């Protein structure tokens, strides 16, 4: 009985004949009763009635050959396998190279047969569809797998995108500077030769094992970075900031355990905690309504509106005391009060007025009315820090900076803390990032930024 041979057309890929040890050429004989391993004989040994150990000449047998059609009467099974191997070796579309490797078919015949029976064949298409549906059903309840793009981004070296991606090259899945970047230096002078002694040979093997362990650590870290989406730090930080501050604190604490639990489990834990936080906050709000005697949501809306109004009124009452705490200039206080009154009446403050506190007040002007340019003024004198809260926490250079920039010590300490924390998170800080963090005059921000870099508190990106 004819069967498709389980080996390729290359005789060197087949096991030798058990009788004469020659390489088998189709057709050849396979004993149906002996094995495994299969007992194979060439035609010459089979005709001689070769017997070996348990194999007898009267055993049933199979004729192994691929010289019969499968999909097309003019194509044998051997040619079908040769076509698939040629396409795999030369690549889809290189039909001239495929025909040259097959030697029995032309370029047009190879292309037509492959497209007809292996691409547009409805039998294969339905089989692939069923496999795809089975795979989708298997992963329906799991995380959505990552789908790579056809052409990954290739940022130029030292470009803004390359720095944001920490030097990662998506097309190569490597970093410009890898973890333990000089691990290969230990192997550059190692050469295995026959004259090596046993001790020297063992020493070289140990060095190679150490290098292999360092490569495994590099790949482990790279896998963690890719799986958790840490390549683009900005995008990761934006996703982290969408949580409330309490959840962000937990996120920061649990980050060190993310490499143990995996990306999906880590995200599920954070999302579950965020949901729990929202539920607790909602329960607390409902308990506040119940304490106030509110039993329906209509009354709750009125309660929230009145509560917001009371908070605004309380804020207006405390603003004056805050200003008097920092500003010891009566004229500046009067200007600030007029500004607040005009804001409440719908006017637009646009003319700045400097005060001894380092803050900026504004003279009101009517909306949609162009204001006149202020005439030239003398530069404001240095800020007097005597009695201002936080002065005792500053060193001499910081006091000098606050006097020249006209910035109260409490505000400076808050800005300094924000910039230093952001620099510690990212490793460095740019001026544009500093301006986005502290919303004050850009010139003051520049002076604070340069001062912190000069004193070594932050690092410039």
Tab-separated table of C-alpha atoms in Angstrom:
chain	number	residue	atom	x	y	z
A	1	UNK	CA	0.000	0.000	0.000
A	2	UNK	CA	1.298	3.405	-0.928
A	3	UNK	CA	1.852	5.951	1.875
A	4	UNK	CA	3.312	9.445	1.948
A	5	UNK	CA	6.864	9.209	3.241
A	6	UNK	CA	7.470	10.910	6.572
A	7	UNK	CA	10.809	12.354	5.417
A	8	UNK	CA	11.742	15.047	2.911
A	9	UNK	CA	13.128	14.510	-0.579
A	10	UNK	CA	16.704	14.773	0.635
A	11	UNK	CA	18.069	11.226	1.107
A	12	UNK	CA	20.365	12.459	3.870
A	13	UNK	CA	17.297	13.334	5.962
A	14	UNK	CA	16.137	9.666	5.972
A	15	UNK	CA	17.552	6.966	8.243
A	16	UNK	CA	19.802	4.431	6.452
A	17	UNK	CA	18.676	0.999	5.299
A	18	UNK	CA	18.881	-1.583	8.106
A	19	UNK	CA	20.313	-4.140	5.692
A	20	UNK	CA	23.072	-2.396	3.716
A	21	UNK	CA	23.261	0.951	5.605
A	22	UNK	CA	22.837	2.893	2.369
A	23	UNK	CA	20.719	6.054	2.207
A	24	UNK	CA	17.140	5.301	1.252
A	25	UNK	CA	15.676	6.448	-2.046
A	26	UNK	CA	11.965	6.301	-2.766
A	27	UNK	CA	10.282	3.939	-3.008
A	28	UNK	CA	11.462	1.969	0.023
A	29	UNK	CA	9.933	-0.590	2.402
A	30	UNK	CA	8.728	-0.117	5.977
A	31	UNK	CA	7.914	-3.156	8.139
A	32	UNK	CA	4.387	-2.867	9.542
A	33	UNK	CA	5.072	-5.169	12.518
A	34	UNK	CA	8.489	-4.008	13.760
A	35	UNK	CA	9.143	-0.822	15.652
A	36	UNK	CA	9.415	1.696	16.961
A	37	UNK	CA	11.873	2.782	15.721
A	38	UNK	CA	10.658	2.055	12.163
A	39	UNK	CA	12.385	-0.818	10.388
A	40	UNK	CA	13.226	0.476	6.892
A	41	UNK	CA	14.728	-1.449	3.968
A	42	UNK	CA	15.781	-0.534	0.464
A	43	UNK	CA	14.274	-2.500	-2.459
A	44	UNK	CA	17.452	-4.573	-2.970
A	45	UNK	CA	17.538	-5.834	0.649
A	46	UNK	CA	13.785	-6.460	0.579
A	47	UNK	CA	14.050	-8.625	-2.549
A	48	UNK	CA	16.865	-10.647	-0.903
A	49	UNK	CA	14.576	-11.384	2.055
A	50	UNK	CA	16.779	-9.652	4.613
A	51	UNK	CA	16.042	-10.697	8.224
A	52	UNK	CA	17.426	-9.134	11.408
A	53	UNK	CA	16.651	-10.092	15.012
A	54	UNK	CA	12.831	-10.033	15.345
A	55	UNK	CA	12.250	-8.951	11.774
A	56	UNK	CA	11.214	-11.772	9.441
A	57	UNK	CA	10.870	-11.753	5.676
A	58	UNK	CA	7.207	-12.766	5.865
A	59	UNK	CA	6.139	-9.709	7.922
A	60	UNK	CA	3.550	-7.359	6.437
A	61	UNK	CA	5.035	-4.216	4.941
A	62	UNK	CA	4.258	-0.793	3.499
A	63	UNK	CA	5.704	0.806	0.378
A	64	UNK	CA	6.820	4.300	1.301
A	65	UNK	CA	6.644	6.716	-1.622
A	66	UNK	CA	5.449	10.235	-2.374
A	67	UNK	CA	5.100	9.742	-6.122
A	68	UNK	CA	1.318	10.223	-6.235
A	69	UNK	CA	-0.949	13.275	-6.636
A	70	UNK	CA	-2.541	15.005	-3.639
A	71	UNK	CA	-4.109	18.311	-4.686
A	72	UNK	CA	-3.452	18.376	-8.445
A	73	UNK	CA	-3.056	15.426	-10.865
A	74	UNK	CA	0.040	17.016	-12.407
A	75	UNK	CA	1.744	17.592	-9.033
A	76	UNK	CA	3.083	14.724	-6.939
A	77	UNK	CA	3.222	14.761	-3.171
A	78	UNK	CA	6.985	15.015	-3.393
A	79	UNK	CA	6.661	18.164	-5.485
A	80	UNK	CA	4.078	19.576	-3.062
A	81	UNK	CA	6.551	19.229	-0.173
A	82	UNK	CA	9.354	20.645	-2.305
A	83	UNK	CA	7.178	23.679	-3.134
A	84	UNK	CA	6.380	24.365	0.519
A	85	UNK	CA	10.035	24.023	1.486
A	86	UNK	CA	11.094	26.359	-1.343
A	87	UNK	CA	8.547	29.016	-0.350
A	88	UNK	CA	9.716	28.767	3.260
A	89	UNK	CA	13.373	29.101	2.186
A	90	UNK	CA	13.014	31.794	-0.502
A	91	UNK	CA	10.050	33.731	0.845
A	92	UNK	CA	6.540	34.269	-0.473
A	93	UNK	CA	6.533	36.098	-3.819
A	94	UNK	CA	10.046	35.121	-4.935
A	95	UNK	CA	8.665	32.672	-7.477
A	96	UNK	CA	11.724	32.635	-9.727
A	97	UNK	CA	13.912	31.514	-6.824
A	98	UNK	CA	11.268	28.957	-5.837
A	99	UNK	CA	11.232	27.525	-9.361
A	100	UNK	CA	15.030	27.395	-9.454
A	101	UNK	CA	15.099	25.438	-6.195
A	102	UNK	CA	12.397	22.976	-7.337
A	103	UNK	CA	13.955	22.398	-10.821
A	104	UNK	CA	10.799	20.612	-12.071
A	105	UNK	CA	8.306	23.489	-12.393
A	106	UNK	CA	8.346	26.948	-13.941
A	107	UNK	CA	7.859	30.242	-12.164
A	108	UNK	CA	4.249	30.608	-13.410
A	109	UNK	CA	3.335	27.051	-12.449
A	110	UNK	CA	4.658	27.486	-8.903
A	111	UNK	CA	2.808	30.750	-8.361
A	112	UNK	CA	-0.478	29.519	-9.842
A	113	UNK	CA	-0.425	26.232	-7.906
A	114	UNK	CA	0.474	27.847	-4.569
A	115	UNK	CA	-2.145	30.600	-4.846
A	116	UNK	CA	-4.832	28.150	-5.929
A	117	UNK	CA	-4.320	25.364	-3.415
A	118	UNK	CA	-2.660	27.027	-0.395
A	119	UNK	CA	-4.006	30.609	-0.388
A	120	UNK	CA	-7.429	30.584	-2.039
A	121	UNK	CA	-8.378	27.018	-1.122
A	122	UNK	CA	-11.772	27.162	0.708
A	123	UNK	CA	-10.904	24.012	2.669
A	124	UNK	CA	-7.799	25.614	4.162
A	125	UNK	CA	-9.612	28.937	4.664
A	126	UNK	CA	-12.373	27.305	6.726
A	127	UNK	CA	-9.799	25.380	8.751
A	128	UNK	CA	-7.875	28.562	9.538
A	129	UNK	CA	-11.116	30.328	10.439
A	130	UNK	CA	-12.043	27.574	12.883
A	131	UNK	CA	-8.579	27.749	14.446
A	132	UNK	CA	-8.880	31.527	14.797
A	133	UNK	CA	-12.333	31.251	16.397
A	134	UNK	CA	-11.068	28.612	18.810
A	135	UNK	CA	-8.141	30.840	19.778
A	136	UNK	CA	-10.467	33.827	20.304
A	137	UNK	CA	-12.787	31.729	22.464
A	138	UNK	CA	-9.814	30.577	24.532
A	139	UNK	CA	-8.657	34.152	25.223
A	140	UNK	CA	-12.133	35.713	25.559
A	141	UNK	CA	-11.927	36.031	29.340
A	142	UNK	CA	-8.269	37.029	29.479
A	143	UNK	CA	-6.436	40.277	28.822
A	144	UNK	CA	-6.324	41.617	25.269
A	145	UNK	CA	-2.984	40.540	23.739
A	146	UNK	CA	-0.571	43.145	22.432
A	147	UNK	CA	-0.745	43.614	18.657
A	148	UNK	CA	2.466	44.885	17.100
A	149	UNK	CA	2.280	47.460	14.333
A	150	UNK	CA	3.465	46.784	10.783
A	151	UNK	CA	6.129	49.467	10.974
A	152	UNK	CA	7.287	50.317	14.510
A	153	UNK	CA	8.529	53.856	15.204
A	154	UNK	CA	12.208	54.496	14.625
A	155	UNK	CA	13.108	57.620	16.627
A	156	UNK	CA	16.364	59.345	15.715
A	157	UNK	CA	19.218	59.077	18.168
A	158	UNK	CA	19.054	61.649	20.983
A	159	UNK	CA	15.723	62.999	19.707
A	160	UNK	CA	12.914	64.045	22.051
A	161	UNK	CA	10.949	60.865	21.302
A	162	UNK	CA	14.050	58.725	21.851
A	163	UNK	CA	14.675	60.344	25.251
A	164	UNK	CA	11.030	59.906	26.235
A	165	UNK	CA	11.317	56.193	25.359
A	166	UNK	CA	14.580	55.867	27.362
A	167	UNK	CA	16.533	55.053	24.223
A	168	UNK	CA	14.313	52.066	23.327
A	169	UNK	CA	14.410	50.959	19.671
A	170	UNK	CA	11.093	49.182	18.888
A	171	UNK	CA	12.284	47.798	15.550
A	172	UNK	CA	15.073	45.899	17.342
A	173	UNK	CA	13.414	45.468	20.764
A	174	UNK	CA	16.629	46.748	22.345
A	175	UNK	CA	17.810	49.794	24.241
A	176	UNK	CA	20.639	52.015	23.064
A	177	UNK	CA	22.260	51.374	26.426
A	178	UNK	CA	21.269	48.052	27.945
A	179	UNK	CA	21.313	47.011	31.575
A	180	UNK	CA	24.846	45.869	32.480
A	181	UNK	CA	25.919	47.332	29.146
A	182	UNK	CA	29.545	46.199	29.360
A	183	UNK	CA	28.884	42.559	30.274
A	184	UNK	CA	30.381	41.400	26.967
A	185	UNK	CA	33.766	42.913	27.773
A	186	UNK	CA	34.624	39.946	29.995
A	187	UNK	CA	34.409	37.628	26.965
A	188	UNK	CA	36.316	39.646	24.412
A	189	UNK	CA	39.697	37.965	25.147
A	190	UNK	CA	38.426	34.432	25.795
A	191	UNK	CA	39.354	31.851	23.177
A	192	UNK	CA	38.937	28.100	23.607
A	193	UNK	CA	41.953	26.218	22.241
A	194	UNK	CA	43.011	22.582	22.459
A	195	UNK	CA	46.140	23.377	24.481
A	196	UNK	CA	44.160	24.719	27.450
A	197	UNK	CA	44.633	22.894	30.729
A	198	UNK	CA	41.642	21.515	32.568
A	199	UNK	CA	41.749	24.300	35.136
A	200	UNK	CA	41.953	27.033	32.469
A	201	UNK	CA	39.173	25.395	30.481
A	202	UNK	CA	36.954	25.202	33.584
A	203	UNK	CA	37.726	28.837	34.372
A	204	UNK	CA	36.654	29.928	30.894
A	205	UNK	CA	33.460	27.893	31.198
A	206	UNK	CA	32.733	29.610	34.541
A	207	UNK	CA	33.200	33.045	32.937
A	208	UNK	CA	30.765	32.092	30.164
A	209	UNK	CA	28.239	30.893	32.777
A	210	UNK	CA	28.546	34.197	34.629
A	211	UNK	CA	27.996	36.082	31.384
A	212	UNK	CA	24.947	33.927	30.656
A	213	UNK	CA	23.444	34.767	34.070
A	214	UNK	CA	24.009	38.480	33.423
A	215	UNK	CA	22.240	38.174	30.068
A	216	UNK	CA	19.300	36.442	31.782
A	217	UNK	CA	19.055	39.320	34.252
A	218	UNK	CA	19.121	41.812	31.373
A	219	UNK	CA	16.330	39.988	29.579
A	220	UNK	CA	14.306	39.729	32.802
A	221	UNK	CA	14.461	43.470	33.369
A	222	UNK	CA	13.651	44.197	29.739
A	223	UNK	CA	10.631	41.889	29.891
A	224	UNK	CA	9.344	43.660	33.011
A	225	UNK	CA	9.704	47.039	31.286
A	226	UNK	CA	7.847	45.876	28.184
A	227	UNK	CA	5.108	43.942	29.997
A	228	UNK	CA	4.266	46.803	32.356
A	229	UNK	CA	4.444	49.533	29.686
A	230	UNK	CA	7.285	51.432	31.357
A	231	UNK	CA	9.092	52.356	28.135
A	232	UNK	CA	7.206	55.627	27.643
A	233	UNK	CA	7.516	57.198	31.094
A	234	UNK	CA	5.314	60.211	30.302
A	235	UNK	CA	2.378	58.072	29.238
A	236	UNK	CA	2.832	55.895	32.330
A	237	UNK	CA	2.823	58.943	34.609
A	238	UNK	CA	-0.290	60.358	32.921
A	239	UNK	CA	-2.094	57.063	33.493
A	240	UNK	CA	-0.981	57.058	37.110
A	241	UNK	CA	-2.226	60.618	37.718
A	242	UNK	CA	-5.780	59.773	36.700
A	243	UNK	CA	-6.231	58.122	40.109
A	244	UNK	CA	-6.992	60.032	43.328
A	245	UNK	CA	-4.045	60.873	45.536
A	246	UNK	CA	-4.789	58.055	47.981
A	247	UNK	CA	-4.701	55.513	45.130
A	248	UNK	CA	-1.539	57.112	43.740
A	249	UNK	CA	0.190	56.568	47.085
A	250	UNK	CA	-0.738	52.885	46.999
A	251	UNK	CA	0.379	52.706	43.357
A	252	UNK	CA	3.769	54.063	44.379
A	253	UNK	CA	4.055	51.557	47.241
A	254	UNK	CA	2.955	48.515	45.216
A	255	UNK	CA	5.144	49.333	42.216
A	256	UNK	CA	8.057	47.343	43.652
A	257	UNK	CA	5.851	44.212	43.749
A	258	UNK	CA	4.625	44.553	40.153
A	259	UNK	CA	7.472	42.427	38.791
A	260	UNK	CA	6.326	39.526	40.989
A	261	UNK	CA	2.571	39.447	40.336
A	262	UNK	CA	2.680	40.305	36.625
A	263	UNK	CA	1.181	43.229	34.664
A	264	UNK	CA	-2.429	42.023	34.422
A	265	UNK	CA	-2.711	41.030	38.086
A	266	UNK	CA	-1.047	44.286	39.184
A	267	UNK	CA	-3.461	46.423	37.146
A	268	UNK	CA	-6.430	44.421	38.425
A	269	UNK	CA	-5.309	45.016	42.006
A	270	UNK	CA	-4.902	48.783	41.485
A	271	UNK	CA	-8.243	49.069	39.694
A	272	UNK	CA	-9.934	47.063	42.457
A	273	UNK	CA	-8.466	49.336	45.116
A	274	UNK	CA	-9.545	52.432	43.134
A	275	UNK	CA	-13.071	51.019	42.944
A	276	UNK	CA	-13.021	50.312	46.680
A	277	UNK	CA	-11.862	53.877	47.347
A	278	UNK	CA	-14.692	55.295	45.228
A	279	UNK	CA	-17.219	53.119	47.023
A	280	UNK	CA	-15.927	54.183	50.444
A	281	UNK	CA	-16.088	57.840	49.425
A	282	UNK	CA	-19.647	57.404	48.160
A	283	UNK	CA	-20.657	55.621	51.375
A	284	UNK	CA	-19.139	58.444	53.415
A	285	UNK	CA	-21.110	60.993	51.373
A	286	UNK	CA	-24.354	59.090	51.924
A	287	UNK	CA	-23.622	58.849	55.644
A	288	UNK	CA	-23.115	62.632	55.710
A	289	UNK	CA	-26.552	63.060	54.097
A	290	UNK	CA	-28.127	60.745	56.653
A	291	UNK	CA	-26.474	62.620	59.541
A	292	UNK	CA	-27.899	65.889	58.169
A	293	UNK	CA	-31.371	64.319	58.049
A	294	UNK	CA	-31.538	64.041	54.248
A	295	UNK	CA	-33.568	61.099	52.927
A	296	UNK	CA	-33.816	61.768	49.146
A	297	UNK	CA	-31.495	62.888	46.347
A	298	UNK	CA	-33.474	66.054	45.612
A	299	UNK	CA	-32.688	67.341	49.093
A	300	UNK	CA	-29.106	66.110	48.671
A	301	UNK	CA	-28.603	68.347	45.609
A	302	UNK	CA	-29.883	71.369	47.531
A	303	UNK	CA	-27.602	70.444	50.446
A	304	UNK	CA	-24.558	70.224	48.148
A	305	UNK	CA	-25.371	73.626	46.602
A	306	UNK	CA	-25.709	75.299	50.004
A	307	UNK	CA	-22.548	73.594	51.246
A	308	UNK	CA	-20.596	74.865	48.249
A	309	UNK	CA	-21.929	78.388	48.822
A	310	UNK	CA	-20.894	78.283	52.496
A	311	UNK	CA	-17.396	77.125	51.513
A	312	UNK	CA	-17.026	80.012	49.065
A	313	UNK	CA	-18.136	82.520	51.685
A	314	UNK	CA	-15.752	81.055	54.257
A	315	UNK	CA	-12.911	81.212	51.733
A	316	UNK	CA	-13.603	84.884	51.056
A	317	UNK	CA	-13.532	85.631	54.787
A	318	UNK	CA	-10.225	83.847	55.327
A	319	UNK	CA	-8.491	85.320	52.259
A	320	UNK	CA	-8.093	88.714	53.931
A	321	UNK	CA	-6.432	87.183	56.984
A	322	UNK	CA	-4.077	85.247	54.720
A	323	UNK	CA	-3.113	88.405	52.859
A	324	UNK	CA	-2.541	90.326	56.089
A	325	UNK	CA	-0.303	87.484	57.278
A	326	UNK	CA	2.061	87.804	54.331
A	327	UNK	CA	1.652	91.408	53.227
A	328	UNK	CA	2.510	94.190	55.592
A	329	UNK	CA	1.825	96.940	53.080
A	330	UNK	CA	-1.453	98.850	53.614
A	331	UNK	CA	-1.640	100.173	50.034
A	332	UNK	CA	-1.206	96.689	48.608
A	333	UNK	CA	-3.977	95.393	50.873
A	334	UNK	CA	-6.322	98.136	49.709
A	335	UNK	CA	-5.538	97.328	46.060
A	336	UNK	CA	-6.160	93.630	46.714
A	337	UNK	CA	-9.530	94.385	48.348
A	338	UNK	CA	-10.588	96.572	45.409
A	339	UNK	CA	-9.527	93.808	43.027
A	340	UNK	CA	-11.660	91.220	44.859
A	341	UNK	CA	-14.654	93.555	44.865
A	342	UNK	CA	-14.321	94.194	41.127
A	343	UNK	CA	-14.012	90.474	40.429
A	344	UNK	CA	-17.249	89.872	42.325
A	345	UNK	CA	-18.975	92.606	40.289
A	346	UNK	CA	-17.826	91.140	36.923
A	347	UNK	CA	-14.781	93.276	36.125
A	348	UNK	CA	-11.517	91.918	34.687
A	349	UNK	CA	-8.272	92.624	36.650
A	350	UNK	CA	-5.423	93.236	34.228
A	351	UNK	CA	-2.998	95.873	35.614
A	352	UNK	CA	-0.422	94.302	37.959
A	353	UNK	CA	0.629	96.080	41.133
A	354	UNK	CA	3.662	94.799	43.057
A	355	UNK	CA	3.660	94.502	46.817
A	356	UNK	CA	6.311	93.854	49.431
A	357	UNK	CA	5.279	90.192	49.711
A	358	UNK	CA	6.486	89.029	46.361
A	359	UNK	CA	2.908	88.332	45.166
A	360	UNK	CA	1.318	90.317	42.367
A	361	UNK	CA	-1.911	92.291	42.709
A	362	UNK	CA	-3.974	93.598	39.785
A	363	UNK	CA	-5.822	96.823	39.143
A	364	UNK	CA	-9.284	96.140	37.684
A	365	UNK	CA	-10.330	97.214	34.204
A	366	UNK	CA	-13.625	96.753	32.407
A	367	UNK	CA	-13.934	93.659	30.217
A	368	UNK	CA	-13.514	94.116	26.463
A	369	UNK	CA	-11.986	97.567	27.045
A	370	UNK	CA	-8.330	97.936	25.974
A	371	UNK	CA	-6.157	99.098	28.832
A	372	UNK	CA	-3.469	101.707	28.504
A	373	UNK	CA	0.171	100.671	28.724
A	374	UNK	CA	1.641	101.413	32.138
A	375	UNK	CA	4.432	103.889	32.182
A	376	UNK	CA	7.967	102.870	33.096
A	377	UNK	CA	8.506	102.093	36.778
A	378	UNK	CA	11.502	101.659	38.925
A	379	UNK	CA	12.443	98.089	39.863
A	380	UNK	CA	10.926	96.922	43.138
A	381	UNK	CA	13.221	96.789	46.173
A	382	UNK	CA	14.221	93.401	47.638
A	383	UNK	CA	11.572	91.686	49.726
A	384	UNK	CA	11.891	92.086	53.470
A	385	UNK	CA	11.765	88.564	54.977
A	386	UNK	CA	11.587	89.704	58.592
A	387	UNK	CA	8.773	87.919	60.400
A	388	UNK	CA	7.601	85.915	57.394
A	389	UNK	CA	6.771	82.240	58.127
A	390	UNK	CA	9.361	79.740	56.888
A	391	UNK	CA	12.307	82.156	56.893
A	392	UNK	CA	14.121	80.132	59.557
A	393	UNK	CA	14.099	77.084	57.215
A	394	UNK	CA	16.131	78.867	54.506
A	395	UNK	CA	19.892	79.109	54.216
A	396	UNK	CA	21.608	82.350	53.286
A	397	UNK	CA	21.569	81.687	49.516
A	398	UNK	CA	17.893	80.793	49.567
A	399	UNK	CA	17.096	83.925	51.555
A	400	UNK	CA	18.947	86.002	48.992
A	401	UNK	CA	17.007	84.309	46.175
A	402	UNK	CA	13.635	84.975	47.859
A	403	UNK	CA	14.566	88.625	48.411
A	404	UNK	CA	15.609	89.200	44.801
A	405	UNK	CA	12.717	87.236	43.259
A	406	UNK	CA	10.313	88.729	45.819
A	407	UNK	CA	8.933	85.328	46.814
A	408	UNK	CA	7.665	84.494	50.296
A	409	UNK	CA	9.570	81.631	52.001
A	410	UNK	CA	6.488	79.408	52.378
A	411	UNK	CA	5.762	79.495	48.649
A	412	UNK	CA	9.428	78.917	47.780
A	413	UNK	CA	9.594	75.831	49.995
A	414	UNK	CA	6.474	74.384	48.338
A	415	UNK	CA	7.876	75.009	44.842
A	416	UNK	CA	11.235	73.536	45.811
A	417	UNK	CA	9.631	70.396	47.243
A	418	UNK	CA	7.494	69.888	44.103
A	419	UNK	CA	10.467	70.258	41.736
A	420	UNK	CA	12.760	67.997	43.772
A	421	UNK	CA	10.107	65.256	44.037
A	422	UNK	CA	9.430	65.368	40.296
A	423	UNK	CA	13.157	65.218	39.548
A	424	UNK	CA	13.566	62.191	41.817
A	425	UNK	CA	10.745	60.399	40.004
A	426	UNK	CA	12.033	61.067	36.485
A	427	UNK	CA	15.768	61.245	37.149
A	428	UNK	CA	16.030	64.728	35.631
A	429	UNK	CA	13.898	67.810	35.018
A	430	UNK	CA	13.471	70.232	32.129
A	431	UNK	CA	12.529	73.894	32.410
A	432	UNK	CA	9.256	73.292	30.576
A	433	UNK	CA	8.311	70.636	33.121
A	434	UNK	CA	9.130	73.006	35.979
A	435	UNK	CA	6.900	75.694	34.470
A	436	UNK	CA	4.084	73.176	34.155
A	437	UNK	CA	4.392	72.234	37.831
A	438	UNK	CA	4.479	75.711	39.390
A	439	UNK	CA	2.076	78.214	37.878
A	440	UNK	CA	3.838	81.515	38.584
A	441	UNK	CA	5.693	84.094	36.537
A	442	UNK	CA	7.953	82.367	33.991
A	443	UNK	CA	10.924	84.577	34.891
A	444	UNK	CA	10.632	83.628	38.563
A	445	UNK	CA	10.353	79.978	37.578
A	446	UNK	CA	13.515	80.261	35.503
A	447	UNK	CA	15.459	81.814	38.397
A	448	UNK	CA	14.263	79.140	40.846
A	449	UNK	CA	15.062	76.377	38.325
A	450	UNK	CA	18.589	77.698	37.669
A	451	UNK	CA	19.218	78.150	41.393
A	452	UNK	CA	18.192	74.568	42.247
A	453	UNK	CA	20.404	73.188	39.475
A	454	UNK	CA	23.325	75.339	40.567
A	455	UNK	CA	22.976	74.203	44.172
A	456	UNK	CA	22.616	70.520	43.186
A	457	UNK	CA	19.041	69.969	44.352
A	458	UNK	CA	17.852	68.837	40.879
A	459	UNK	CA	19.470	67.587	37.686
A	460	UNK	CA	18.973	69.195	34.293
A	461	UNK	CA	17.590	66.942	31.566
